[in-house]
Coordinates of C-alpha atoms and ligand atoms in Angstrom, one line a residue:
M1 CA 95.6 31.8 -14.0
N2 CA 97.7 33.6 -11.7
T3 CA 96.1 32.8 -8.5
D4 CA 97.6 35.5 -6.4
R5 CA 96.1 38.2 -8.6
M6 CA 92.5 36.8 -8.7
I7 CA 90.1 39.2 -7.1
I8 CA 86.7 38.0 -6.0
D9 CA 83.8 40.5 -5.3
I10 CA 82.5 39.3 -1.9
P11 CA 79.2 40.7 -0.7
A12 CA 79.4 43.1 2.0
G13 CA 78.1 41.0 4.9
A14 CA 80.7 38.3 4.3
E15 CA 83.3 40.9 3.9
Q16 CA 82.5 42.4 7.3
I17 CA 82.5 38.9 8.8
L18 CA 86.0 38.2 7.3
R19 CA 87.2 41.5 8.7
A20 CA 85.7 41.2 12.1
L21 CA 87.1 37.7 12.6
R22 CA 90.5 39.0 11.3
D23 CA 90.4 42.0 13.6
S24 CA 89.8 39.6 16.5
G25 CA 92.9 37.6 15.6
H26 CA 91.4 34.6 13.7
E27 CA 92.2 33.5 10.1
A28 CA 89.0 33.6 8.0
Y29 CA 88.1 32.9 4.3
I30 CA 85.4 32.1 1.9
V31 CA 85.5 28.8 1.0
G32 CA 84.0 25.8 -1.4
G33 CA 81.4 26.4 -3.9
C34 CA 81.3 30.1 -3.6
V35 CA 85.1 30.3 -4.6
R36 CA 84.5 27.9 -7.4
D37 CA 81.6 29.8 -8.8
S38 CA 83.1 33.1 -8.6
L39 CA 86.1 32.0 -10.4
L40 CA 83.8 30.7 -13.1
G41 CA 81.9 34.2 -13.4
K42 CA 78.8 32.6 -11.8
T43 CA 76.9 34.3 -9.0
P44 CA 77.1 31.8 -5.9
A45 CA 74.0 30.7 -4.3
D46 CA 75.4 31.1 -0.8
W47 CA 78.8 32.3 0.8
D48 CA 80.3 29.9 3.2
I49 CA 83.0 31.1 5.5
T50 CA 85.7 29.0 7.2
T51 CA 87.8 30.2 10.1
A52 CA 90.2 29.3 12.8
A53 CA 88.0 30.7 15.4
R54 CA 86.0 28.2 17.6
P55 CA 82.2 28.5 17.5
E56 CA 82.2 30.1 21.0
Q57 CA 84.7 32.6 19.6
V58 CA 82.7 33.4 16.6
K59 CA 79.6 33.9 18.6
A60 CA 81.6 36.3 21.0
V61 CA 82.4 38.4 17.7
F62 CA 79.0 38.9 16.4
H63 CA 75.7 40.2 17.8
K64 CA 73.0 37.9 16.0
T65 CA 73.9 34.2 15.4
V66 CA 72.2 30.9 15.3
D67 CA 73.8 27.7 16.5
T68 CA 73.0 25.8 13.2
G69 CA 75.4 22.9 13.6
I70 CA 77.6 23.6 16.7
K71 CA 78.6 20.0 16.8
H72 CA 80.2 20.3 13.5
G73 CA 81.4 23.9 14.2
T74 CA 79.0 25.8 12.0
V75 CA 77.4 29.1 13.4
T76 CA 75.0 31.0 11.2
V77 CA 75.8 34.7 11.4
L78 CA 73.0 37.2 10.5
M79 CA 74.0 40.2 8.6
K80 CA 72.0 43.1 7.0
D81 CA 72.4 41.6 3.4
G82 CA 71.6 38.0 4.5
K83 CA 72.7 34.9 6.5
Y84 CA 76.3 33.3 6.4
E85 CA 77.4 29.9 7.6
V86 CA 80.7 30.3 9.3
T87 CA 82.3 26.9 10.3
T88 CA 85.5 26.3 12.2
F89 CA 88.5 24.6 10.3
R90 CA 87.9 21.0 10.9
T91 CA 89.0 17.5 10.2
D92 CA 86.7 14.7 10.0
G93 CA 87.2 11.7 12.2
V94 CA 86.8 8.0 11.2
Y95 CA 83.7 7.1 8.9
T96 CA 82.3 3.7 9.7
D97 CA 79.1 3.9 8.1
H98 CA 79.9 5.4 4.7
R99 CA 77.7 8.4 5.7
H100 CA 79.2 10.6 8.4
P101 CA 82.2 10.9 10.5
D102 CA 82.0 9.4 14.0
E103 CA 83.3 12.7 15.2
V104 CA 84.7 15.8 14.0
S105 CA 87.6 17.9 15.5
F106 CA 88.5 21.5 15.0
S107 CA 91.9 22.4 13.8
P108 CA 93.9 25.6 13.6
D109 CA 95.1 24.7 10.1
L110 CA 93.1 26.0 6.9
S111 CA 94.9 23.1 4.9
E112 CA 93.3 20.4 7.4
D113 CA 90.0 21.9 6.3
L114 CA 90.5 22.0 2.8
K115 CA 91.8 18.3 2.8
R116 CA 88.4 17.2 4.1
R117 CA 86.4 18.5 1.0
D118 CA 85.2 16.4 -1.8
F119 CA 86.6 17.7 -5.0
T120 CA 89.6 19.9 -6.0
V121 CA 87.2 22.5 -7.5
N122 CA 85.3 22.7 -4.2
A123 CA 88.5 22.8 -2.0
M124 CA 89.7 26.3 -2.6
A125 CA 89.5 29.2 -0.2
Y126 CA 89.8 32.9 -0.6
S127 CA 90.5 36.2 1.3
E128 CA 91.5 39.6 0.2
E129 CA 94.7 39.1 2.1
S130 CA 95.8 35.6 0.8
G131 CA 94.1 35.5 -2.6
V132 CA 93.0 32.0 -3.8
V133 CA 94.3 29.3 -1.5
D134 CA 94.4 26.2 -4.0
L135 CA 96.4 23.5 -2.4
F136 CA 95.1 20.5 -4.5
G137 CA 95.3 22.0 -8.1
G138 CA 91.5 23.1 -8.3
M139 CA 92.2 25.9 -10.6
A140 CA 94.2 23.7 -13.0
D141 CA 91.3 21.0 -12.9
M142 CA 88.9 24.0 -13.6
E143 CA 90.8 25.0 -16.7
N144 CA 91.1 21.3 -17.8
R145 CA 87.5 20.8 -16.9
V146 CA 87.8 17.9 -14.5
I147 CA 86.2 16.7 -11.4
R148 CA 88.8 14.9 -9.3
A149 CA 88.5 13.8 -5.7
V150 CA 90.9 15.5 -3.1
G151 CA 93.4 12.8 -2.2
D152 CA 92.8 9.1 -2.8
P153 CA 89.3 8.8 -4.5
G154 CA 88.6 5.3 -2.9
S155 CA 89.3 6.5 0.6
R156 CA 87.2 9.7 0.0
F157 CA 84.2 7.6 -1.2
G158 CA 84.8 5.1 1.4
E159 CA 84.1 8.0 4.1
D160 CA 81.0 9.3 2.4
A161 CA 79.3 7.6 -0.5
L162 CA 77.2 10.4 -1.4
R163 CA 80.2 11.9 -3.0
M164 CA 79.9 9.6 -5.8
M165 CA 76.7 11.1 -6.7
R166 CA 78.1 14.6 -6.2
A167 CA 80.8 13.7 -8.6
V168 CA 78.4 13.1 -11.4
R169 CA 76.1 15.9 -10.3
F170 CA 79.1 18.4 -10.5
S171 CA 80.2 17.0 -13.7
A172 CA 76.7 17.5 -15.0
Q173 CA 76.4 21.1 -13.7
L174 CA 79.8 22.3 -14.8
G175 CA 80.1 20.3 -17.9
Y176 CA 83.4 18.5 -16.7
E177 CA 84.6 15.1 -17.1
I178 CA 85.2 13.0 -14.0
D179 CA 88.8 12.2 -13.8
G180 CA 89.8 8.5 -14.6
D181 CA 90.9 7.4 -11.2
T182 CA 88.0 9.1 -9.6
A183 CA 85.6 7.4 -12.0
D184 CA 87.3 4.0 -11.4
A185 CA 86.9 4.5 -7.7
I186 CA 83.1 5.1 -8.1
K187 CA 82.8 2.1 -10.5
E188 CA 84.2 -0.1 -7.7
L189 CA 82.4 1.5 -4.7
S190 CA 79.2 2.2 -6.3
P191 CA 77.3 -0.6 -4.4
T192 CA 78.1 1.3 -1.1
L193 CA 75.8 4.2 -2.1
S194 CA 73.1 1.9 -0.5
A195 CA 74.5 3.2 2.9
V196 CA 73.1 6.7 1.9
S197 CA 69.6 7.9 2.4
Y198 CA 67.1 8.1 -0.5
E199 CA 66.7 11.8 0.3
R200 CA 70.2 12.8 -0.3
I201 CA 70.4 10.7 -3.3
R202 CA 67.3 12.4 -4.8
D203 CA 68.7 15.6 -4.1
E204 CA 71.8 15.1 -6.2
L205 CA 69.8 13.3 -8.9
E206 CA 67.5 16.3 -9.3
K207 CA 70.3 18.8 -9.4
L208 CA 71.7 16.6 -12.2
L209 CA 68.4 16.4 -14.0
V210 CA 67.7 20.1 -14.1
S211 CA 71.4 20.8 -15.1
D212 CA 72.7 21.9 -18.6
H213 CA 73.8 18.2 -19.0
P214 CA 71.0 15.7 -18.1
E215 CA 72.6 13.3 -20.3
C216 CA 75.0 12.6 -17.4
V217 CA 72.3 10.0 -16.2
R218 CA 74.1 7.7 -18.6
E219 CA 77.3 8.2 -16.4
L220 CA 75.1 7.4 -13.3
S221 CA 74.3 4.1 -15.1
R222 CA 77.7 3.4 -16.5
L223 CA 79.2 3.9 -13.1
G224 CA 76.9 1.6 -11.3
L225 CA 75.0 4.2 -9.3
T226 CA 71.5 3.8 -10.8
A227 CA 71.8 0.1 -10.1
V228 CA 71.4 1.1 -6.4
F229 CA 68.5 3.5 -6.4
L230 CA 67.1 3.2 -9.9
P231 CA 67.7 -0.2 -11.5
E232 CA 64.7 0.4 -13.6
F233 CA 66.7 2.9 -15.5
D234 CA 69.5 0.3 -16.3
S235 CA 66.8 -2.0 -17.9
M236 CA 65.9 0.9 -20.1
M237 CA 69.4 1.1 -21.3
E238 CA 69.4 -2.4 -22.2
T239 CA 66.0 -2.4 -24.1
A240 CA 66.1 -2.0 -27.9
Q241 CA 63.1 -0.8 -29.7
N242 CA 62.9 -2.1 -33.4
N243 CA 60.1 0.2 -34.4
P244 CA 59.9 2.9 -37.1
H245 CA 59.3 5.7 -34.7
H246 CA 62.4 5.0 -32.8
R247 CA 66.3 4.9 -33.5
Y248 CA 67.4 4.4 -30.1
T249 CA 67.3 2.0 -27.2
V250 CA 64.6 3.1 -24.7
G251 CA 67.4 4.6 -22.3
E252 CA 69.0 6.6 -25.1
H253 CA 65.6 7.7 -26.3
T254 CA 65.0 8.9 -22.6
I255 CA 68.5 10.7 -22.5
A256 CA 67.8 12.4 -25.9
A257 CA 64.3 13.6 -24.7
L258 CA 65.8 14.7 -21.5
C259 CA 68.3 16.9 -23.6
A260 CA 65.3 18.2 -25.6
S261 CA 63.3 19.1 -22.4
E262 CA 62.8 22.4 -20.6
R263 CA 64.9 22.8 -17.4
D264 CA 62.2 22.1 -15.1
R265 CA 62.1 19.7 -12.2
I266 CA 58.6 18.1 -12.8
I267 CA 59.1 18.0 -16.6
R268 CA 62.5 16.4 -16.4
L269 CA 61.4 13.9 -13.8
A270 CA 58.5 13.0 -16.0
V271 CA 60.6 12.6 -19.1
L272 CA 63.1 10.4 -17.1
L273 CA 60.3 8.0 -16.2
H274 CA 57.8 8.3 -19.0
D275 CA 58.9 5.1 -20.6
I276 CA 60.2 3.2 -17.3
A277 CA 57.7 0.4 -18.0
K278 CA 58.8 -0.3 -21.5
P279 CA 61.3 -3.0 -20.7
L280 CA 58.5 -5.0 -19.0
M281 CA 55.8 -4.4 -21.8
K282 CA 57.8 -5.2 -24.7
T283 CA 56.2 -7.5 -27.3
T284 CA 57.6 -8.2 -30.8
D285 CA 55.1 -8.9 -33.7
A286 CA 55.5 -11.4 -36.5
E287 CA 57.3 -8.7 -38.7
G288 CA 60.0 -8.3 -35.9
I289 CA 58.7 -5.0 -34.9
D290 CA 58.6 -4.2 -31.2
H291 CA 55.5 -2.7 -29.3
F292 CA 55.0 -1.4 -26.0
R293 CA 51.1 -1.4 -25.6
G294 CA 49.8 0.2 -22.5
H295 CA 53.2 1.4 -21.3
P296 CA 52.1 4.9 -20.3
K297 CA 49.6 3.7 -17.6
K298 CA 52.2 1.3 -16.3
S299 CA 55.0 3.6 -16.5
A300 CA 53.0 6.1 -14.3
E301 CA 52.4 3.3 -11.8
M302 CA 56.1 2.6 -11.7
A303 CA 57.0 6.2 -11.5
G304 CA 54.6 6.5 -8.5
E305 CA 56.5 3.7 -6.7
I306 CA 60.1 4.9 -7.7
L307 CA 59.3 8.5 -6.5
R308 CA 58.0 7.4 -3.2
R309 CA 61.1 5.3 -2.8
L310 CA 63.0 8.5 -3.4
K311 CA 60.8 10.3 -0.9
E312 CA 59.4 12.7 -3.3
D313 CA 56.3 14.9 -2.0
N314 CA 53.0 13.7 -2.8
R315 CA 52.2 16.7 -5.2
T316 CA 55.4 16.1 -7.2
I317 CA 54.4 12.3 -7.4
A318 CA 50.8 13.3 -8.5
R319 CA 51.9 15.6 -11.3
V320 CA 54.8 13.5 -12.6
K321 CA 52.3 10.5 -12.9
N322 CA 49.6 12.7 -14.4
L323 CA 52.2 13.9 -17.3
I324 CA 53.3 10.1 -17.8
T325 CA 49.8 8.9 -18.0
W326 CA 49.1 11.1 -20.9
H327 CA 52.3 11.5 -22.6
D328 CA 51.2 9.3 -25.5
L329 CA 47.7 10.8 -26.1
R330 CA 48.5 12.5 -29.4
P331 CA 45.5 14.8 -29.7
E332 CA 44.2 16.3 -32.9
S333 CA 44.3 20.2 -33.0
D334 CA 40.5 20.9 -33.4
P335 CA 38.9 22.7 -30.4
V336 CA 37.0 19.7 -29.1
S337 CA 39.9 17.4 -29.0
V338 CA 42.1 19.9 -27.3
R339 CA 39.4 20.8 -24.7
K340 CA 39.0 17.1 -24.0
T341 CA 42.8 16.6 -23.5
A342 CA 42.7 19.6 -21.1
A343 CA 39.9 18.1 -19.2
K344 CA 41.8 14.8 -18.8
V345 CA 45.2 16.6 -17.9
G346 CA 43.9 19.7 -16.0
R347 CA 44.8 23.3 -16.8
E348 CA 47.8 23.3 -14.7
D349 CA 49.6 20.4 -16.2
L350 CA 48.7 20.8 -19.7
P351 CA 51.7 23.1 -20.8
L352 CA 54.1 20.9 -19.2
L353 CA 52.5 17.9 -21.0
F354 CA 53.1 19.8 -24.3
D355 CA 56.7 20.2 -23.2
V356 CA 57.0 16.4 -22.4
M357 CA 55.5 15.5 -25.6
Y358 CA 57.8 17.8 -27.6
A359 CA 60.8 16.2 -25.8
D360 CA 59.5 12.7 -26.4
V361 CA 59.2 13.4 -30.2
M362 CA 62.6 15.0 -30.3
G363 CA 64.1 11.7 -28.9
Q364 CA 62.5 9.5 -31.5
S365 CA 63.4 8.8 -35.1
E366 CA 62.9 11.0 -38.0
Y367 CA 59.8 9.0 -39.3
L368 CA 57.0 11.4 -39.2
Q369 CA 58.9 13.6 -36.9
K370 CA 57.9 16.7 -38.7
E371 CA 54.3 16.1 -38.9
K372 CA 54.4 15.0 -35.2
L373 CA 56.0 18.5 -34.4
T374 CA 53.7 20.5 -36.6
R375 CA 50.7 18.8 -34.9
L376 CA 51.8 19.5 -31.6
R377 CA 52.5 23.2 -32.5
E378 CA 48.9 23.5 -33.8
V379 CA 47.5 21.9 -30.6
R380 CA 49.5 24.4 -28.5
A381 CA 48.1 27.3 -30.4
E382 CA 44.6 25.9 -30.1
W383 CA 45.1 25.7 -26.4
A384 CA 46.4 29.2 -26.2
R385 CA 43.2 30.3 -28.1
I386 CA 41.0 28.3 -25.7
E387 CA 42.7 29.8 -22.7
A388 CA 42.3 33.4 -24.0
A389 CA 38.8 32.8 -24.8
G390 CA 38.1 31.2 -21.4
E391 CA 36.3 28.2 -22.6
P392 CA 35.3 25.7 -19.9
V393 CA 37.6 22.5 -19.5
E394 CA 37.3 21.7 -15.8
I395 CA 34.3 21.2 -13.6
R396 CA 34.9 24.5 -11.7
D397 CA 34.6 26.4 -15.1
L398 CA 30.9 25.2 -15.3
A399 CA 28.2 28.0 -15.0
V400 CA 26.6 25.6 -12.2
T401 CA 27.8 24.2 -9.1
G402 CA 26.9 21.2 -7.2
S403 CA 24.6 23.4 -4.7
D404 CA 22.8 24.6 -8.1
L405 CA 22.0 21.0 -9.0
I406 CA 20.9 20.1 -5.5
A407 CA 18.6 23.1 -5.4
A408 CA 17.2 22.0 -8.8
G409 CA 16.3 18.6 -7.2
V410 CA 19.4 16.3 -7.8
E411 CA 19.6 14.0 -4.9
P412 CA 22.7 14.9 -2.8
G413 CA 25.5 12.4 -3.0
P414 CA 27.5 10.8 -5.8
M415 CA 25.0 11.7 -8.4
V416 CA 25.9 15.4 -8.3
G417 CA 29.4 14.7 -9.3
E418 CA 28.3 12.4 -12.1
K419 CA 25.9 14.9 -13.4
L420 CA 28.7 17.7 -13.3
E421 CA 30.9 15.3 -15.2
R422 CA 28.2 14.8 -17.7
L423 CA 27.5 18.7 -17.9
L424 CA 31.3 19.2 -18.5
G425 CA 31.2 16.7 -21.3
R426 CA 28.5 18.7 -23.1
V427 CA 30.2 22.0 -22.6
I428 CA 33.4 20.6 -23.9
E429 CA 31.6 19.7 -27.1
D430 CA 29.9 23.1 -27.3
P431 CA 31.2 25.8 -25.0
S432 CA 28.1 28.2 -25.6
L433 CA 26.0 25.8 -23.7
N434 CA 27.8 27.1 -20.6
T435 CA 25.1 29.2 -19.0
K436 CA 23.3 28.4 -16.0
E437 CA 19.8 28.3 -17.8
E438 CA 21.1 26.0 -20.7
L439 CA 22.6 23.6 -18.2
L440 CA 19.8 23.5 -15.6
E441 CA 17.5 22.8 -18.5
R442 CA 19.7 19.9 -19.8
L443 CA 19.8 18.3 -16.3
Ligands
LIG1 P1 76.0 24.2 -4.6 O1 75.6 24.6 -3.2 O2 76.0 24.9 -5.7 O3 75.1 22.8 -4.7 P2 78.5 23.6 -3.3 O4 79.8 23.3 -3.7 O5 78.4 24.9 -2.6 O6 77.6 23.5 -4.5 P3 77.4 22.3 -1.0 O7 76.7 21.1 -0.8 O8 76.8 23.7 -0.4 O9 78.1 22.5 -2.5 O10 78.6 22.3 0.0 C1 79.6 23.3 0.2 C2 81.1 22.7 0.2 O11 81.0 22.0 1.4 C3 81.5 22.1 -0.9 O12 82.0 23.0 -2.0 C4 82.5 21.2 -0.4 O13 83.8 21.9 -0.2 C5 82.0 20.8 1.0 N1 81.2 19.5 0.9 C6 79.8 19.5 0.9 N2 79.4 18.2 0.8 C7 80.5 17.5 1.1 C8 80.8 16.2 1.2 N3 79.8 15.3 1.1 N4 82.1 15.6 1.4 C9 83.1 16.6 1.4 N5 83.0 17.8 1.2 C10 81.7 18.2 1.0
LIG2 MG1 76.5 25.6 -1.4

């Protein structure tokens, strides 16, 4: 690549900011992820700007600004086409806590600002006047598909341990290898990830999971990172499953299932954790076959604990637990079985459950695999028919409400719910019963 000739198509707002800063005598560039993504032909999510101007000077140039991170030199500038973060060139001071610098200082020098960035592919700047400023071989690393720390990997991870997670996350998003020295430093320093908050670790884990390469969780484990925030995953990697349905360890099965699953956050979290209790539940019978009886329920329980540890929101936790609880249900494809499954799982999560089940089968052995997939396809088709026909599968689909029952003489209280459940059971067997008259008659 000839760096001088690269032209990046910058959005109008960012272009105006760069020009206005220059016209006021300040150097300014787009920087970081947006340069990387543009060079890869991807549309950047946001366009960050770096400048020699101090925050006060940035604010003097633009009408509408917000002090987002003044202490760190960041001002958000509001333009017609969106918001842009404009950050003063800075160097980060000493890191005593493996998380953030004790202080930052502004610098007049672009090279100082690029030096503080995590990886070579993230440490490039661009302006129309200067072209791509690539001081650490970011372009070459992109060509060789390598994630490499800027400077000495050990010191950089010592400053901010989250960068170790980011290395694996970018490797998953970009499909790049982590450079040998960078990987060695992660292996050595992985225990220091414990200084980082679970929220920040989780954000990186999720980005990795929904990337094109969720198999990079294997790297998280190999490099000692899951040991810090998800040791249960390492146990899966070590648990063999001698059973005709399986050809992999629990961990490798999970990885294969992740790769076969839809790129959806809830689905991938559920697939990641669907067998998490297997290492604890393993028994081996007289023939030497391994069994994991009761693992779905226990896995759901453990997933709940893990996701709480990772500070997931309650709704995510509930949905992932629901999917894990039912992942091994294996319904028949007749209308009653499918409606019963829908009643257990709920309308909203059922299509996700089918995706989890598909991924699970894809990660198993070839034994009965075709039959399992055919059955699943039939179940999905039957569910599509049930949905289109509007057949009842939840309490709220019933032709009667709690008040109807009370009006008909049912004692207000828990009895109402029990009766509704009972009626739902009836209409799941026979949807034609779902009229007010029929149901009240059956009370
Ligand atoms: P994306 O936004 O697609 O996740 P990105 O590269 O833009 O990727 P951000 O977290 O938005 O990542 O950070 C923007 C830039 O800031 C990065 O490209 C990198 O140069 C720098 N950066 C972010 N986090 C760190 C960090 N922990 N250590 C060093 N530099 C970082
Ligand atoms: Mg970004």
